[in-house]
Coordinates of C-alpha atoms and ligand atoms in Angstrom, one line a residue:
X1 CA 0.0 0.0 0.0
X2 CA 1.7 3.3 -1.0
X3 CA 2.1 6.2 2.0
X4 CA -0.3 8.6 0.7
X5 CA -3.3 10.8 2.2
X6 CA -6.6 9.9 0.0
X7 CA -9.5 12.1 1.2
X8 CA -12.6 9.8 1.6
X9 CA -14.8 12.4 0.8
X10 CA -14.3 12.6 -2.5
X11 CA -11.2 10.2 -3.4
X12 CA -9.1 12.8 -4.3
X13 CA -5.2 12.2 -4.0
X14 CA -3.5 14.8 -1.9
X15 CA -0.3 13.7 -0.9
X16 CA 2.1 10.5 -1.5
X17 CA 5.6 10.0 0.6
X18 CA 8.5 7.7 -0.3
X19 CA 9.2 4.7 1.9
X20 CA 12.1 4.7 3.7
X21 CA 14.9 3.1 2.2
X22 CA 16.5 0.6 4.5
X23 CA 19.6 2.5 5.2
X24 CA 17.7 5.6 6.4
X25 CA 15.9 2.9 9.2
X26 CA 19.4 1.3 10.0
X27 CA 20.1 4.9 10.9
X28 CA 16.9 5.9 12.9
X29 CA 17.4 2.6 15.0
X30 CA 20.8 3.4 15.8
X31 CA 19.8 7.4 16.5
X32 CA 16.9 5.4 18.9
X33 CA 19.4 3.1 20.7
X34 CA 22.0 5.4 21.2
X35 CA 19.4 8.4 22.7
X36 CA 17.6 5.2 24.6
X37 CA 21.2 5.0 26.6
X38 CA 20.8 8.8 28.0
X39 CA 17.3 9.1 28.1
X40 CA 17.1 6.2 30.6
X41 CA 19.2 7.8 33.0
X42 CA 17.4 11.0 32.7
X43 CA 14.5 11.7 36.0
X44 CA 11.1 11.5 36.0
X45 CA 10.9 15.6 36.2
X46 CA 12.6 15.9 33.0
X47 CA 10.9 13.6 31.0
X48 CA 7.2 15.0 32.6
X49 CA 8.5 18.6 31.3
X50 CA 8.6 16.8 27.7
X51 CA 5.6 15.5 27.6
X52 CA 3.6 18.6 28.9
X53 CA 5.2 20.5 26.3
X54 CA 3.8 18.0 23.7
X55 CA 0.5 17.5 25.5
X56 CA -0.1 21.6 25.1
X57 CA 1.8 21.9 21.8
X58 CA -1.1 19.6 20.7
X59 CA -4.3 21.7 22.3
X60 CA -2.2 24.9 20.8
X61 CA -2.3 23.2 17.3
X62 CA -5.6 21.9 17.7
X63 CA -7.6 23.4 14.6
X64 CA -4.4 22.4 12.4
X65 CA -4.4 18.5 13.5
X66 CA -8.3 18.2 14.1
X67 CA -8.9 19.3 10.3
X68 CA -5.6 17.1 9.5
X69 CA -7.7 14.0 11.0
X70 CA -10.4 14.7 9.4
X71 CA -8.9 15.1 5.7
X72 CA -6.7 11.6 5.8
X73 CA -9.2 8.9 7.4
X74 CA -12.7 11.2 7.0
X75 CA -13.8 11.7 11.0
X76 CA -16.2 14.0 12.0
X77 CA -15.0 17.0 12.7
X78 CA -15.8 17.5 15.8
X79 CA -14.9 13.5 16.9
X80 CA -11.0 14.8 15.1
X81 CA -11.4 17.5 18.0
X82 CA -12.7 15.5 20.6
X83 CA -9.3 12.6 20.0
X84 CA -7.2 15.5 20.4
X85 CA -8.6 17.2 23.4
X86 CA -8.2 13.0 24.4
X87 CA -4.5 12.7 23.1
X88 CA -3.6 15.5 25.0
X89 CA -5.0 14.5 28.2
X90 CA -3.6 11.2 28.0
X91 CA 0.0 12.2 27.1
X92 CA -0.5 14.9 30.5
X93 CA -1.8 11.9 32.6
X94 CA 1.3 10.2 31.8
X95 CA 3.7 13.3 32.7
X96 CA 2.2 13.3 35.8
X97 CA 1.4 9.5 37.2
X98 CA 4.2 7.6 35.4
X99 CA 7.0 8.1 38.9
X100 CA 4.0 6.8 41.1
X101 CA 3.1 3.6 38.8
X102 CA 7.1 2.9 38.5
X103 CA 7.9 3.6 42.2
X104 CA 9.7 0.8 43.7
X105 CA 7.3 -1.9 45.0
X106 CA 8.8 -3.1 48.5
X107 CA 8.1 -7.0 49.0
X108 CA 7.7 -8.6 52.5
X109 CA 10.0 -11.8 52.3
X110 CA 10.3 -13.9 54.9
X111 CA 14.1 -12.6 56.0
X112 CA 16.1 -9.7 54.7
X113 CA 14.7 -7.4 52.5
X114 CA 13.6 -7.3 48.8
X115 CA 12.0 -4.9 46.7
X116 CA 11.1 -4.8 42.7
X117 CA 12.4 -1.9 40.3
X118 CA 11.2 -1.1 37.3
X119 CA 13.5 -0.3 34.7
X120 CA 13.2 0.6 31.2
X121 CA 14.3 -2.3 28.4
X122 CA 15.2 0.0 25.6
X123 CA 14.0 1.1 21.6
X124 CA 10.2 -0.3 21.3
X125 CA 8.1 -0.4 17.8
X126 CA 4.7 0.9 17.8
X127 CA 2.7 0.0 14.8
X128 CA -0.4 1.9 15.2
X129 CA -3.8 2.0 12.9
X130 CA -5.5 5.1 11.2
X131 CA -8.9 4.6 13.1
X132 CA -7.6 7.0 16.2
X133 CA -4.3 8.5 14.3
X134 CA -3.6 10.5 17.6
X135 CA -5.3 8.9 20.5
X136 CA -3.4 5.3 19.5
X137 CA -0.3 7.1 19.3
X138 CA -0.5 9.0 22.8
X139 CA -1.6 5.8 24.2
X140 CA 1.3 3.6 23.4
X141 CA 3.9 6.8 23.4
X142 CA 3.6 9.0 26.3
X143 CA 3.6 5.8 29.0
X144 CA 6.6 4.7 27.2
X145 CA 8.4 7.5 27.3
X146 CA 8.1 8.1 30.5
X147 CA 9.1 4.6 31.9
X148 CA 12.9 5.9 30.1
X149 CA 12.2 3.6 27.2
X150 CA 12.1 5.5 22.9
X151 CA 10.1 4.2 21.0
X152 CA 10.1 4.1 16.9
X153 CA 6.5 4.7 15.2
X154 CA 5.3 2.9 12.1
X155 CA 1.7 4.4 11.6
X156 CA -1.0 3.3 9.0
X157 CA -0.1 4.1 5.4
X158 CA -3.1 6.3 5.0
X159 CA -2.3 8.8 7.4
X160 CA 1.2 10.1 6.8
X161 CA 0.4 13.9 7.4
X162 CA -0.6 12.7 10.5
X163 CA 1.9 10.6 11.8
X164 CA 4.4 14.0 10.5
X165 CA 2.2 16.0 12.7
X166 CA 3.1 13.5 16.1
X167 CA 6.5 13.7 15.1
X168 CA 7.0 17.4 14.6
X169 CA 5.4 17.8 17.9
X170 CA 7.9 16.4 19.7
X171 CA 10.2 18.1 17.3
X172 CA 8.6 21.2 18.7
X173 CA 9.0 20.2 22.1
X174 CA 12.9 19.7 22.0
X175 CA 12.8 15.5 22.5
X176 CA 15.9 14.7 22.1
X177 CA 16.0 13.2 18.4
X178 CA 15.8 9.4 18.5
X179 CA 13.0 9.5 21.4
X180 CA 10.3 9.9 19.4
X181 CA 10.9 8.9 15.3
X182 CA 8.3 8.2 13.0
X183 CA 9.2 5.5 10.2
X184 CA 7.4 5.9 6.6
X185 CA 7.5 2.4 6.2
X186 CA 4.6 -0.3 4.5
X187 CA 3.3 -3.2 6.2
X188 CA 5.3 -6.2 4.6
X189 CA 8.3 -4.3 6.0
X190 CA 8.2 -4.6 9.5
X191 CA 9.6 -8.0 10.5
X192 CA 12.8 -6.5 9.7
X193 CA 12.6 -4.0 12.3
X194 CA 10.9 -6.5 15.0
X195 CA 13.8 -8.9 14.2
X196 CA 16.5 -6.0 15.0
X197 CA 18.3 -6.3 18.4
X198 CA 17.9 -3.8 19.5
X199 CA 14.3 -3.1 19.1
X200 CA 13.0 -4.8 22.5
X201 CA 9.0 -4.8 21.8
X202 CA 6.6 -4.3 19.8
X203 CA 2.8 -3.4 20.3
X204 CA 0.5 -3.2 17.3
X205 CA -3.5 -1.9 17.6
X206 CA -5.0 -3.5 14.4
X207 CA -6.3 -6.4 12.4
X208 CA -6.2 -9.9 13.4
X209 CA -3.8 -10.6 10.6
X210 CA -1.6 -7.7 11.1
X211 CA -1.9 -8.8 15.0
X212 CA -0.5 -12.7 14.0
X213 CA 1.9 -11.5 11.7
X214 CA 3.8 -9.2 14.2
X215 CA 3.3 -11.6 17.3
X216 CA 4.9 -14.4 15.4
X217 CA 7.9 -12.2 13.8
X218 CA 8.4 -11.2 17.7
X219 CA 8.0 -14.7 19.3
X220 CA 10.8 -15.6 16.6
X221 CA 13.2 -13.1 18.2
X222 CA 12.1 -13.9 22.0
X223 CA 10.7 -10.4 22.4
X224 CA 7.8 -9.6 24.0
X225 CA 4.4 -7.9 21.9
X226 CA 1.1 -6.2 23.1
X227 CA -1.3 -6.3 20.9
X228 CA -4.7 -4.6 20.4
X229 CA -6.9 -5.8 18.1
X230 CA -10.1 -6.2 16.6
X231 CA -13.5 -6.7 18.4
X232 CA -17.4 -7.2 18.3
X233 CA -18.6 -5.8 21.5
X234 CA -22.0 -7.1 22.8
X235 CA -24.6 -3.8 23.7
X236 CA -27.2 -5.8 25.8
X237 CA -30.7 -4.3 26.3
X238 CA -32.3 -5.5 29.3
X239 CA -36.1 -5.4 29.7
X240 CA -36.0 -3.1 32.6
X241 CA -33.7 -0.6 30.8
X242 CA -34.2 3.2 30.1
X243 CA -35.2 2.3 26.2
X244 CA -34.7 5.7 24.9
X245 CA -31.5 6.6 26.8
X246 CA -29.9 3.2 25.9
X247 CA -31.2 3.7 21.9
X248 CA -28.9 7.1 22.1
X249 CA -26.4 5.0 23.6
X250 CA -26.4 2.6 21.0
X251 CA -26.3 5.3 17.9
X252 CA -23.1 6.8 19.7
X253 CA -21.3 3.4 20.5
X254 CA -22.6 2.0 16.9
X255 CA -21.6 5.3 15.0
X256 CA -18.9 6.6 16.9
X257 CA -16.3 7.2 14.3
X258 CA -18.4 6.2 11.5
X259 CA -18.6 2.7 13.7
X260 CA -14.7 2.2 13.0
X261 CA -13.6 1.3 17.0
X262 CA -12.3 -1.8 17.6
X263 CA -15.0 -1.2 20.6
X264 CA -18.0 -0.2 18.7
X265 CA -21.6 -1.6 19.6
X266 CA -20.9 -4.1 16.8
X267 CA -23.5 -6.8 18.1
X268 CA -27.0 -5.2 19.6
X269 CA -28.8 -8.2 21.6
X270 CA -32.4 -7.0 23.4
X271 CA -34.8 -9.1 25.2
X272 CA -37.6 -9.9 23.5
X273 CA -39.9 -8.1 25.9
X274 CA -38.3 -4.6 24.7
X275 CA -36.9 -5.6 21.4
X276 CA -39.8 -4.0 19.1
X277 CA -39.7 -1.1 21.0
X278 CA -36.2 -0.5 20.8
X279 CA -36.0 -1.3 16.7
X280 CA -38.4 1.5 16.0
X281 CA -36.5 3.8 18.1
X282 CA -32.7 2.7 17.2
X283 CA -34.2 2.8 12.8
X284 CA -35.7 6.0 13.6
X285 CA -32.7 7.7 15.2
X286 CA -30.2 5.7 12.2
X287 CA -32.1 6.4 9.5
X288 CA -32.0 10.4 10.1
X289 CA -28.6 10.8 10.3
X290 CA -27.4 13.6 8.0
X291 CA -24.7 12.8 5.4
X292 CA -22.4 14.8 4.1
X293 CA -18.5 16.3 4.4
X294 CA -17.1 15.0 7.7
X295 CA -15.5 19.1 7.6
X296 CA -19.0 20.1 8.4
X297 CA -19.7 20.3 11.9
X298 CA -23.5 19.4 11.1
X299 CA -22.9 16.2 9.7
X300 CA -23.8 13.2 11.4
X301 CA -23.0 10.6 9.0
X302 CA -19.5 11.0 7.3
X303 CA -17.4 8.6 4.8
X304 CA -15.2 5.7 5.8
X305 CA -11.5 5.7 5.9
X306 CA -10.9 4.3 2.5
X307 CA -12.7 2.9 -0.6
X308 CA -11.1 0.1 0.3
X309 CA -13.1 -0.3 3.8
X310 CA -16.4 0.2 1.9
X311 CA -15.9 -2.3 -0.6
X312 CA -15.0 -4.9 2.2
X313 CA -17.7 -3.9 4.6
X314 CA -20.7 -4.4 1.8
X315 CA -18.9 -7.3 0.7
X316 CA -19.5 -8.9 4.3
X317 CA -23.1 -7.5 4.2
X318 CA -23.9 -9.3 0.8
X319 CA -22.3 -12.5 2.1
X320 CA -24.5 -12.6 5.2
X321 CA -27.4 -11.5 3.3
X322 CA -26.8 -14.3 0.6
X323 CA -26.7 -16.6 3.7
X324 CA -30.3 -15.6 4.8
X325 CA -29.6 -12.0 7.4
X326 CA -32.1 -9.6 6.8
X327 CA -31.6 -5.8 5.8
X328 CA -33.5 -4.0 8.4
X329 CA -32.1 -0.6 7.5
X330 CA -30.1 0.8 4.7
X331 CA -27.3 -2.2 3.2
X332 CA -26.1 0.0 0.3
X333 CA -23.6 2.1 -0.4
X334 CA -24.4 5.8 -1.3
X335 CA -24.9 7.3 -4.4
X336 CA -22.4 10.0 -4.3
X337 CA -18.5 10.7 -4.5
X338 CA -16.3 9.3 -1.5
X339 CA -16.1 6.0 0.8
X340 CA -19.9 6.2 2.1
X341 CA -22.3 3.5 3.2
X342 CA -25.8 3.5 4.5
X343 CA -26.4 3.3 8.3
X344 CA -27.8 -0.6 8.5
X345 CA -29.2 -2.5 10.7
X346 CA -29.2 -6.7 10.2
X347 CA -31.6 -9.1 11.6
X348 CA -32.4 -12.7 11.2
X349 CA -28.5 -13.5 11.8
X350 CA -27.5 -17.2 12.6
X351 CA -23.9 -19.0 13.5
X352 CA -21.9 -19.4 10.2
X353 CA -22.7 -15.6 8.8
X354 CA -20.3 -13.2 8.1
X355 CA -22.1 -11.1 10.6
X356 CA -22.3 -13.2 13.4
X357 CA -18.4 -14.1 13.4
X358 CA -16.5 -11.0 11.9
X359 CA -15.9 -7.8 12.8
X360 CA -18.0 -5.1 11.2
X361 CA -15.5 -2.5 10.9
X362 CA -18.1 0.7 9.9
X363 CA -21.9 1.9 10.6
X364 CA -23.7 -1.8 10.3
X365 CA -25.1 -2.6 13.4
X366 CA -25.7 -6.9 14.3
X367 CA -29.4 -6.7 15.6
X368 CA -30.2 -10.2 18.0
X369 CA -33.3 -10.3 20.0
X370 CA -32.9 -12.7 22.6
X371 CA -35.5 -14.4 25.2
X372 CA -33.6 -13.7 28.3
X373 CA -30.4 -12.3 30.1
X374 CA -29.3 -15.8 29.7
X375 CA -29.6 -16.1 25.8
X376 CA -27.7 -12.5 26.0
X377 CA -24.7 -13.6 27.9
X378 CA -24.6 -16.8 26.0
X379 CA -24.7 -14.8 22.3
X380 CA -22.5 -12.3 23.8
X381 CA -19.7 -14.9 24.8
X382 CA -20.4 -16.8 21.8
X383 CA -17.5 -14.8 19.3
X384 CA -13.9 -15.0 18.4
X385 CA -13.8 -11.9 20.4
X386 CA -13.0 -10.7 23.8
X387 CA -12.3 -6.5 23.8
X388 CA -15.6 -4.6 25.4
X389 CA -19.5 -5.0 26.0
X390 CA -22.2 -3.1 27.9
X391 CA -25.2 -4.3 29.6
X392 CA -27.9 -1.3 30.0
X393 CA -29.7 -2.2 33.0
X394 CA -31.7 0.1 35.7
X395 CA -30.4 -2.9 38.3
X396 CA -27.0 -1.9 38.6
X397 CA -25.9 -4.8 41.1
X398 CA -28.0 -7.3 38.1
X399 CA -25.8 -5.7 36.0
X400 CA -22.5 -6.3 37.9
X401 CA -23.3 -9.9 38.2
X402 CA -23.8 -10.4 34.5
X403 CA -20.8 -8.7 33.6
X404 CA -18.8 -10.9 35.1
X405 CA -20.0 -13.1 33.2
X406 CA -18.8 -11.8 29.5
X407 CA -15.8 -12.7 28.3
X408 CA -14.0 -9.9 27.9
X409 CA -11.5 -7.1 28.9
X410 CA -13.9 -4.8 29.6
X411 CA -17.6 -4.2 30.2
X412 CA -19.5 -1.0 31.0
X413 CA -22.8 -0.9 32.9
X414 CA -25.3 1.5 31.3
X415 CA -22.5 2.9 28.5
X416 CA -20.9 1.8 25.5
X417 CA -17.5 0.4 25.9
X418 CA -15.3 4.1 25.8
X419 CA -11.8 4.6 26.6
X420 CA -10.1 7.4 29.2
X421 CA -6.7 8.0 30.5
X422 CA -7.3 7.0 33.6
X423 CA -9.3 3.2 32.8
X424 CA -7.4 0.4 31.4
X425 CA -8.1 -0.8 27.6
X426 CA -7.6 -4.5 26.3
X427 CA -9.3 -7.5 25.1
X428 CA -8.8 -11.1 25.6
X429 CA -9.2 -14.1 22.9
X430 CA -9.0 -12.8 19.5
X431 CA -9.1 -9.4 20.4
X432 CA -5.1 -9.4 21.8
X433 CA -3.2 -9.3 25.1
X434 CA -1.6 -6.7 27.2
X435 CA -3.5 -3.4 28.7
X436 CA -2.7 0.2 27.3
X437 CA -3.7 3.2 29.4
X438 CA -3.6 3.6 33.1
X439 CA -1.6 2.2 35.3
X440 CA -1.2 -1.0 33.8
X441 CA -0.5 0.7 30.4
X442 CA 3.1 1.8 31.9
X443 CA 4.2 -1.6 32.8
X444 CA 4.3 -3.5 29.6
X445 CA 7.5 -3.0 28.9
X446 CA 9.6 -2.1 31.7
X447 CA 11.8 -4.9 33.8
X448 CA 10.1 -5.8 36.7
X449 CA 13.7 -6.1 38.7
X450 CA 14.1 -7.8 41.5
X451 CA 16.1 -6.7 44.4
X452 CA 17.2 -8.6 47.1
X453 CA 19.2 -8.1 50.4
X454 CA 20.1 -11.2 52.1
Ligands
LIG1 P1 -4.3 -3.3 9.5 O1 -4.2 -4.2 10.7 O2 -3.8 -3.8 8.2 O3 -3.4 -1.9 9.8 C1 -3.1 -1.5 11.1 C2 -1.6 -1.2 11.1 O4 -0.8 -2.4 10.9 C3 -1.1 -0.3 10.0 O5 0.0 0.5 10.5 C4 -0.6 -1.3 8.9 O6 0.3 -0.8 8.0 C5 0.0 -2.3 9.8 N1 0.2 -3.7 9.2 C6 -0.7 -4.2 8.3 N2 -0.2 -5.5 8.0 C7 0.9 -5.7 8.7 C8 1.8 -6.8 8.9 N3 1.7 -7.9 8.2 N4 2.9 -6.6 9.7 C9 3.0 -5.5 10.4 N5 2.2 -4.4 10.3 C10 1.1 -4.5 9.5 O7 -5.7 -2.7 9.4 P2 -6.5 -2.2 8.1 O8 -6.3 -0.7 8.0 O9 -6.2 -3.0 6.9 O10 -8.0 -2.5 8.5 C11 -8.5 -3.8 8.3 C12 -9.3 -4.3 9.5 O11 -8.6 -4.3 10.7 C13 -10.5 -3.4 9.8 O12 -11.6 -3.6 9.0 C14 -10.7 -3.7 11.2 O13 -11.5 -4.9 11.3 C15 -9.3 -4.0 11.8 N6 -8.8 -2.8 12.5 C16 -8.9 -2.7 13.8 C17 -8.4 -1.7 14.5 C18 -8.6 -1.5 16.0 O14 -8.7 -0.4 16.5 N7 -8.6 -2.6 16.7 C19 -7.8 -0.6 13.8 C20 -7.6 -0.8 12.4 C21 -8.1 -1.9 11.8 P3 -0.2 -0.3 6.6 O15 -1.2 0.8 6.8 O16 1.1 0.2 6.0 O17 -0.7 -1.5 5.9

């Protein structure tokens, strides 16, 4: 895939970048290594007045990388405000809490004394998608940079001008050079770098196959990977829920981003006692979206990231349709210039459909009705899946007990799965392993050092 930025408003080319050849990454690895010697010895004050500089470089810039969002992978403008107002806070919670979640953790052995340090393990590869071009960043980044490690950033070949911007930020901020590069670099090209010895870890936030492909180039050189993948979050409807408030819940967690999260209300299961009810409401609410320019701040409905998206997301709506789903709402793409798709809802979907088993990666929404909270957990747990779910419930302790139940890394009682700086985000089965954001988000890839005093 060629580094380029393709609006998906109206396909238009706007800008193409050369790869990097592989001498100029030998160099930028070596630049990383040798900085990742100084900049582990530097103190947690220094590195926090880095990364406050970056985190209000980015609120200063705001209009310029909002718009800049927005023009490569076609979010809603004000969403491309909203994951920088996000970016910045995350990069700021970082400066702040990092010295606390890496103070020394004193251990009680039976004699002597012992205590566990955590120390930084070097250059780390961040291979990051286009869905959030700045949030993903921040969130594998700032924790990183704080624990003393640098870290090398590979980000999606459809955003270039953003991953420039990220780069030039920390440019902007005085980072030492090599503790923050980005590499213009295609898919097929990163084993390379993961194989390199002095790259330490990698963590990836993408598709299953990317996910596979860069755990097994890392297992083949003994280093360790986080990986954030897809997902097909359940968004249960219980029958004593608030229906309206949990039908506005379910346009924001379906739509959200044009419905491309990895934690997007992919699969929406209602009891049977509510299901009509909520239908009519959830078609209603879909099916008066406005479409238009995602530059617009009154449009509700923009494209997807790529023509390349749309074609594969009506292609997995044909083939469940061919298999017997039914179009409940919308299921075609739209008549006009750009990457655009309907707002759909599918019904009528059984095991061994598209639907039921992949990940929907745009606005079509899985509709299950189900005849009780049993059938709901049991759909919910039944995918290849294990990143978010929420059960909307006005019985919040009912609620608690059933989310225990679902197999996931995370599940939100009366909200769609959503992500803050403060709340860690990861999935289990398909969906990856490791945690990014919060406190666990900082320890992925420091050494957990023991000390011990006989
Ligand atoms: P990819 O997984 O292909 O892209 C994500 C990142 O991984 C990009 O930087 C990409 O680089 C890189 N990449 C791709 N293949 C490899 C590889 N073999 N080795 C190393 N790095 C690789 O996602 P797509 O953009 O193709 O989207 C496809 C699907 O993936 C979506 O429909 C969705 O289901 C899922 N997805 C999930 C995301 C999430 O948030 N969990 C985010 C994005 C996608 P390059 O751009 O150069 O190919």
């Amino acid at each position: 895939m060629a580094i380029q930025t393709i609006n998906p408003f109206n396909n238009q080319v706007i800008k193409s970048y050369e790869e990097m050849t592989p001498d100029a990454v030998e160099i930028a690895i070596s630049i990383a290594d040798e900085t990742f010697q100084h900049w582990r010895k530097t103190s947690f004050s220094q590195r926090k007045v880095l990364l406050h500089k970056v985190a209000d470089l980015m609120r200063s810039q705001k209009d310029v990388l909002a718009k800049l969002i927005t023009l490569e992978m076609g979010k809603l403008i004000a969403q491309s405000y909203a994951e920088i107002a996000l970016s910045a806070d995350i990069v700021d919670y970082y400066a702040d809490n990092a010295e606390t979640f890496l103070e020394d953790q004193r251990l009680e052995p039976e004699y002597g004394e012992a205590y566990i340090k955590s120390t930084p393990i070097g250059v780390l590869l961040g291979v990051e998608p286009w869905n959030f071009p700045f949030y993903q960043v921040a969130s594998f980044a700032a924790p990183n940079i704080m624990a003393g490690n640098v870290v090398l950033v590979k980000h999606a070949s459809n955003v270039p001008q953003c991953a420039l911007a990220i780069h030039r930020l920390f440019e902007e901020a005085r980072a030492p050079e090599g503790v923050y590069t980005n590499l213009f670099l295609s898919g097929s090209r990163i084993d390379e770098v993961v194989a390199d010895e002095r790259i330490k870890g990698v963590s990836l936030t993408g598709s299953e196959a990317a996910g596979a492909s860069i755990a097994a180039a890392a297992g083949k050189a003994l280093k360790k990977s986080v990986l954030e993948l897809g997902g097909s979050d359940a968004f249960i409807v219980l029958a004593d829920a608030d229906i309206d408030q949990s039908v506005d819940w379910a346009v924001i967690g379906r739509m959200n981003n044009t419905g491309q999260c990895c934690v997007a209300a992919k699969r929406i299961i209602v009891v049977e006692e509510v299901a009509d009810e909520f239908l009519t409401k959830f078609k209603a609410k879909l099916s008066g979206l406005k479409v238009g320019d995602p530059m617009d701040s009154d449009t509700e409905l923009g494209p997807l990231s790529s023509e390349g998206a749309v074609i594969q997301l009506i292609e997995q709506v044909q083939r469940s349709v061919s298999a017997g789903a039914k179009v409940l709402l919308g299921g075609k793409l739209i008549e006009r210039k750009g990457a655009f798709i309907e707002a759909t809802i599918l019904g009528d979907i059984k095991p061994g459909m598209a639907a039921y088993h992949e990940e929907l990666f745009g606005p079509v929404a899985a509709f299950y009705r189900v005849k009780d909270e049993q059938a709901a957990i049991d759909l919910a747990n039944d995918s290849p899946f294990g990143l978010g779910g929420s059960i909307f419930t006005k019985d919040i302790e009912k609620g608690k007990r059933l989310a225990e139940q679902i197999d996931t890394g995370m599940v939100f009682i009366n909200h769609p799965t959503w992500t803050q700086a403060d709340l860690p985000f990861g999935g289990t089965k398909r969906s990856g392993y490791g945690r990014e954001l919060s406190s666990l988000g900082v320890q992925e890839f420091v050494n957990k050092k023991l000390i011990r005093v006989s």
